Tab-separated table of C-alpha atoms in Angstrom:
chain	number	residue	atom	x	y	z
V	1	UNK	CA	1.106	2.591	-6.879
V	2	UNK	CA	-1.213	1.067	-9.972
V	3	UNK	CA	-4.209	0.499	-8.024
V	4	UNK	CA	-5.531	3.150	-5.350
V	5	UNK	CA	-6.843	1.111	-2.840
V	6	UNK	CA	-8.647	-2.771	-3.243
V	7	UNK	CA	-12.056	-0.963	-3.786
V	8	UNK	CA	-10.405	0.681	-7.065
V	9	UNK	CA	-8.631	-2.601	-7.770
V	10	UNK	CA	-12.005	-4.490	-7.693
V	11	UNK	CA	-14.123	-2.229	-9.851
V	12	UNK	CA	-10.984	-2.130	-12.784
V	13	UNK	CA	-11.198	-6.194	-12.357
V	14	UNK	CA	-14.931	-5.873	-12.928
V	15	UNK	CA	-14.985	-3.534	-16.082
V	16	UNK	CA	-11.978	-6.145	-17.573
V	17	UNK	CA	-14.073	-9.261	-16.357
V	18	UNK	CA	-17.453	-7.930	-17.817
V	19	UNK	CA	-15.493	-6.726	-21.031
V	20	UNK	CA	-14.593	-10.590	-21.262
V	21	UNK	CA	-18.341	-12.007	-21.555
V	22	UNK	CA	-19.140	-12.653	-18.060
V	23	UNK	CA	-21.901	-12.319	-16.301
V	24	UNK	CA	-23.506	-13.117	-12.975
V	25	UNK	CA	-25.672	-16.017	-14.053
V	26	UNK	CA	-24.191	-18.730	-12.997
V	27	UNK	CA	-21.506	-17.789	-11.798
V	28	UNK	CA	-20.138	-18.076	-7.997
V	29	UNK	CA	-17.574	-15.122	-6.955
V	30	UNK	CA	-15.130	-16.350	-4.234
V	31	UNK	CA	-12.412	-14.116	-2.782
V	32	UNK	CA	-9.246	-15.644	-0.425
V	33	UNK	CA	-9.600	-13.574	2.602
V	34	UNK	CA	-8.803	-11.778	4.005
V	35	UNK	CA	-7.977	-9.341	1.458
V	36	UNK	CA	-9.491	-10.562	-1.580
V	37	UNK	CA	-12.441	-9.999	0.181
V	38	UNK	CA	-13.087	-6.082	-0.867
V	39	UNK	CA	-11.989	-6.808	-4.752
V	40	UNK	CA	-14.555	-9.691	-4.888
V	41	UNK	CA	-16.615	-7.991	-3.159
V	42	UNK	CA	-16.656	-5.081	-6.630
V	43	UNK	CA	-16.279	-7.937	-8.662
V	44	UNK	CA	-19.605	-9.217	-6.981
V	45	UNK	CA	-21.874	-5.935	-7.505
V	46	UNK	CA	-20.581	-5.406	-10.823
V	47	UNK	CA	-21.748	-8.765	-12.241
V	48	UNK	CA	-24.786	-9.701	-9.813
V	49	UNK	CA	-23.408	-12.334	-8.549
V	50	UNK	CA	-23.466	-14.381	-5.280
V	51	UNK	CA	-20.165	-13.524	-2.551
V	52	UNK	CA	-18.564	-16.241	-0.394
V	53	UNK	CA	-15.164	-16.851	0.774
V	54	UNK	CA	-12.918	-20.062	0.292
V	55	UNK	CA	-10.235	-20.438	2.874
V	56	UNK	CA	-6.621	-21.397	2.741
V	57	UNK	CA	-4.295	-20.750	4.969
V	58	UNK	CA	-0.128	-20.558	4.158
V	59	UNK	CA	2.636	-22.701	5.133
V	60	UNK	CA	5.298	-19.743	6.265
V	61	UNK	CA	8.987	-21.716	6.523
V	62	UNK	CA	9.350	-21.850	10.641
V	63	UNK	CA	11.682	-18.551	11.475
V	64	UNK	CA	10.332	-17.273	7.908
V	65	UNK	CA	6.850	-16.563	7.816
V	66	UNK	CA	6.277	-15.014	5.181
V	67	UNK	CA	8.729	-17.811	2.829
V	68	UNK	CA	5.861	-19.264	1.727
V	69	UNK	CA	6.064	-23.683	2.150
V	70	UNK	CA	2.564	-24.074	0.687
V	71	UNK	CA	-1.026	-23.607	1.750
V	72	UNK	CA	-3.910	-25.667	3.115
V	73	UNK	CA	-7.314	-25.207	1.283
V	74	UNK	CA	-10.712	-26.142	2.227
V	75	UNK	CA	-10.961	-29.925	1.772
V	76	UNK	CA	-8.076	-30.392	3.317
V	77	UNK	CA	-6.067	-29.660	0.185
V	78	UNK	CA	-2.302	-28.848	0.664
V	79	UNK	CA	0.278	-27.584	-2.141
V	80	UNK	CA	3.632	-27.702	-1.260
V	81	UNK	CA	6.448	-26.805	-3.066
V	82	UNK	CA	8.972	-29.904	-2.412
V	83	UNK	CA	11.883	-27.606	-3.373
V	84	UNK	CA	11.644	-24.917	-1.206
V	85	UNK	CA	10.994	-28.100	1.312
V	86	UNK	CA	14.274	-29.872	0.531
V	87	UNK	CA	16.385	-26.555	0.680
V	88	UNK	CA	15.608	-25.138	3.588
V	89	UNK	CA	15.516	-28.176	5.483
V	90	UNK	CA	11.863	-28.694	6.442
V	91	UNK	CA	11.543	-32.600	7.634
V	92	UNK	CA	7.969	-34.601	6.638
V	93	UNK	CA	7.212	-34.930	10.055
V	94	UNK	CA	7.685	-31.091	10.763
V	95	UNK	CA	5.857	-30.355	7.246
V	96	UNK	CA	2.649	-32.815	8.564
V	97	UNK	CA	2.898	-30.434	12.199
V	98	UNK	CA	2.580	-27.533	10.333
V	99	UNK	CA	-0.033	-28.742	7.381
V	100	UNK	CA	-2.669	-29.916	10.712
V	101	UNK	CA	-1.469	-26.879	12.335
V	102	UNK	CA	-2.911	-24.561	9.013
V	103	UNK	CA	-5.691	-27.124	8.613
V	104	UNK	CA	-6.979	-26.222	12.103
V	105	UNK	CA	-6.361	-22.941	11.406
V	106	UNK	CA	-9.336	-23.345	8.411
V	107	UNK	CA	-11.801	-24.375	9.933
V	108	UNK	CA	-11.313	-21.864	12.519
V	109	UNK	CA	-11.661	-19.333	9.928
V	110	UNK	CA	-14.773	-20.796	8.064
V	111	UNK	CA	-16.313	-20.468	11.419
V	112	UNK	CA	-16.062	-17.126	11.903
V	113	UNK	CA	-16.131	-16.246	8.136
V	114	UNK	CA	-19.658	-18.228	7.480
V	115	UNK	CA	-21.370	-18.279	10.757
V	116	UNK	CA	-23.129	-20.713	10.371
V	117	UNK	CA	-24.206	-20.511	6.806
V	118	UNK	CA	-22.947	-23.944	4.743
V	119	UNK	CA	-20.213	-23.809	2.047
V	120	UNK	CA	-21.401	-22.678	-1.002
V	121	UNK	CA	-22.536	-24.867	-3.993
V	122	UNK	CA	-19.669	-25.741	-6.203
V	123	UNK	CA	-20.962	-27.965	-8.523
V	124	UNK	CA	-21.721	-26.956	-12.025
V	125	UNK	CA	-20.793	-23.485	-11.409
V	126	UNK	CA	-18.625	-20.246	-12.795
V	127	UNK	CA	-16.041	-19.906	-10.456
V	128	UNK	CA	-14.594	-16.302	-10.593
V	129	UNK	CA	-11.922	-16.814	-7.133
V	130	UNK	CA	-11.038	-14.327	-6.868
V	131	UNK	CA	-7.475	-12.371	-3.886
V	132	UNK	CA	-5.834	-9.534	-3.896
V	133	UNK	CA	-2.275	-9.875	-5.673
V	134	UNK	CA	-0.866	-13.386	-6.908
V	135	UNK	CA	3.220	-13.280	-6.127
V	136	UNK	CA	4.044	-16.716	-5.503
V	137	UNK	CA	0.255	-18.119	-6.168
V	138	UNK	CA	0.664	-21.494	-3.187
V	139	UNK	CA	-2.659	-20.121	-2.324
V	140	UNK	CA	-3.486	-19.953	-5.049
V	141	UNK	CA	-2.840	-23.637	-6.564
V	142	UNK	CA	-4.373	-25.335	-3.501
V	143	UNK	CA	-7.941	-23.051	-3.730
V	144	UNK	CA	-7.844	-23.937	-7.058
V	145	UNK	CA	-7.061	-27.993	-6.025
V	146	UNK	CA	-9.506	-28.030	-3.764
V	147	UNK	CA	-12.350	-26.453	-5.736
V	148	UNK	CA	-11.725	-28.994	-8.595
V	149	UNK	CA	-12.955	-31.776	-6.103
V	150	UNK	CA	-16.220	-30.584	-6.281
V	151	UNK	CA	-16.398	-30.330	-10.222
V	152	UNK	CA	-17.461	-26.841	-10.934
V	153	UNK	CA	-18.099	-26.357	-14.228
V	154	UNK	CA	-15.410	-24.058	-14.700
V	155	UNK	CA	-12.893	-22.016	-12.479
V	156	UNK	CA	-11.525	-18.347	-13.896
V	157	UNK	CA	-8.666	-16.809	-11.106
V	158	UNK	CA	-9.668	-12.924	-11.910
V	159	UNK	CA	-6.970	-11.084	-9.923
V	160	UNK	CA	-5.758	-7.333	-9.968
V	161	UNK	CA	-2.037	-7.493	-10.417
V	162	UNK	CA	-0.024	-10.609	-10.781
V	163	UNK	CA	3.352	-11.801	-10.500
V	164	UNK	CA	3.755	-12.814	-14.448
V	165	UNK	CA	5.945	-16.250	-14.310
V	166	UNK	CA	3.271	-16.969	-11.566
V	167	UNK	CA	0.421	-16.474	-13.361
V	168	UNK	CA	2.117	-18.816	-16.567
V	169	UNK	CA	2.266	-21.495	-14.460
V	170	UNK	CA	-1.157	-20.992	-12.688
V	171	UNK	CA	-2.891	-20.659	-15.962
V	172	UNK	CA	-3.114	-24.624	-16.691
V	173	UNK	CA	-5.066	-25.251	-13.582
V	174	UNK	CA	-7.609	-22.721	-14.547
V	175	UNK	CA	-10.023	-22.219	-17.021
V	176	UNK	CA	-9.703	-18.676	-17.704
V	177	UNK	CA	-7.090	-15.720	-15.719
V	178	UNK	CA	-8.123	-12.004	-15.646
V	179	UNK	CA	-5.493	-9.618	-14.763
V	180	UNK	CA	-5.593	-5.819	-14.750
V	181	UNK	CA	-1.604	-5.797	-14.869
V	182	UNK	CA	0.665	-8.704	-15.209
V	183	UNK	CA	4.467	-8.018	-14.027
V	184	UNK	CA	7.839	-9.518	-14.366
V	185	UNK	CA	8.941	-7.142	-11.157
V	186	UNK	CA	6.555	-8.396	-8.120
V	187	UNK	CA	8.297	-7.886	-4.949
V	188	UNK	CA	5.693	-7.434	-2.931
V	189	UNK	CA	1.508	-7.039	-3.874
V	190	UNK	CA	1.624	-4.139	-1.308
V	191	UNK	CA	4.145	-1.936	-3.317
V	192	UNK	CA	1.018	-1.519	-6.265
V	193	UNK	CA	-1.588	-0.219	-4.078
V	194	UNK	CA	-1.709	3.141	-2.519
V	195	UNK	CA	-3.699	2.259	0.542
V	196	UNK	CA	-2.591	-1.734	1.146
V	197	UNK	CA	-3.906	-1.906	4.912
V	198	UNK	CA	-4.920	-5.216	6.596
V	199	UNK	CA	-8.207	-6.586	5.764
V	200	UNK	CA	-9.782	-7.336	9.183
V	201	UNK	CA	-11.747	-10.243	10.363
V	202	UNK	CA	-14.525	-7.709	11.365
V	203	UNK	CA	-14.709	-6.292	7.535
V	204	UNK	CA	-14.349	-9.549	6.064
V	205	UNK	CA	-17.726	-10.754	8.477
V	206	UNK	CA	-19.327	-7.245	7.028
V	207	UNK	CA	-18.874	-7.341	3.369
V	208	UNK	CA	-20.036	-11.260	3.307
V	209	UNK	CA	-23.391	-10.335	5.322
V	210	UNK	CA	-24.623	-7.269	3.170
V	211	UNK	CA	-23.665	-9.222	0.304
V	212	UNK	CA	-26.153	-11.769	0.984
V	213	UNK	CA	-28.561	-9.040	2.006
V	214	UNK	CA	-28.249	-7.330	-1.774
V	215	UNK	CA	-26.686	-9.748	-3.660
V	216	UNK	CA	-28.396	-13.056	-2.195
V	217	UNK	CA	-26.355	-16.198	-1.970
V	218	UNK	CA	-26.393	-19.085	-3.761
V	219	UNK	CA	-28.313	-22.324	-2.789
V	220	UNK	CA	-26.153	-24.288	-0.416
V	221	UNK	CA	-25.180	-27.815	0.804
V	222	UNK	CA	-27.734	-28.766	2.875
V	223	UNK	CA	-26.508	-28.772	6.218
V	224	UNK	CA	-24.481	-31.888	6.891
V	225	UNK	CA	-23.280	-32.406	3.764
V	226	UNK	CA	-19.928	-32.193	4.284
V	227	UNK	CA	-18.574	-34.178	0.947
V	228	UNK	CA	-14.939	-32.624	0.747
V	229	UNK	CA	-14.791	-30.435	3.544
């Protein structure tokens, strides 16, 4: 095991980000819930930056949901692995239904995690996008594509552990990639953690509320401004 838990992973990732010269000034830390939130909380705390979530839902192959066919992010951006779609025989009609379902789930989770607070202002900000690990990269790809629609100043992809090939494929989409451990043999993210328990929704809400109290919150789009959301 490389990390004790997500807190340990977040602290080590934060240290690496600080060594690379990143600070909280003009920075917004965005976590991919749920597992990315405890990691991102440590990053945001160390940098003194606001924390929020960017909700993405994986689209699984019917009957084999753990096999990622793609992902749907806030803003309605969907990434689909067309090659895998052909290999497993998922039709365009099937895909549209799956994407609609996941888009509805995104809306529900946005409401649950933000609890009525508007989406964070992305434009011009340095975005540090955090997850607890990257295997195939579909969710991260969808997240980055959705964030680009909001014209951030830059996007820094930050993760404790990732498959090296996937990281190389994602690198051109981000302005920088910060990773504690890149490995060619990442079969499951959990194998790199001694404690990789699921993070419940309640824990996500608690950490976000704590971050708003201790770190403040970045300026948000005014209510009713739903561009790209």
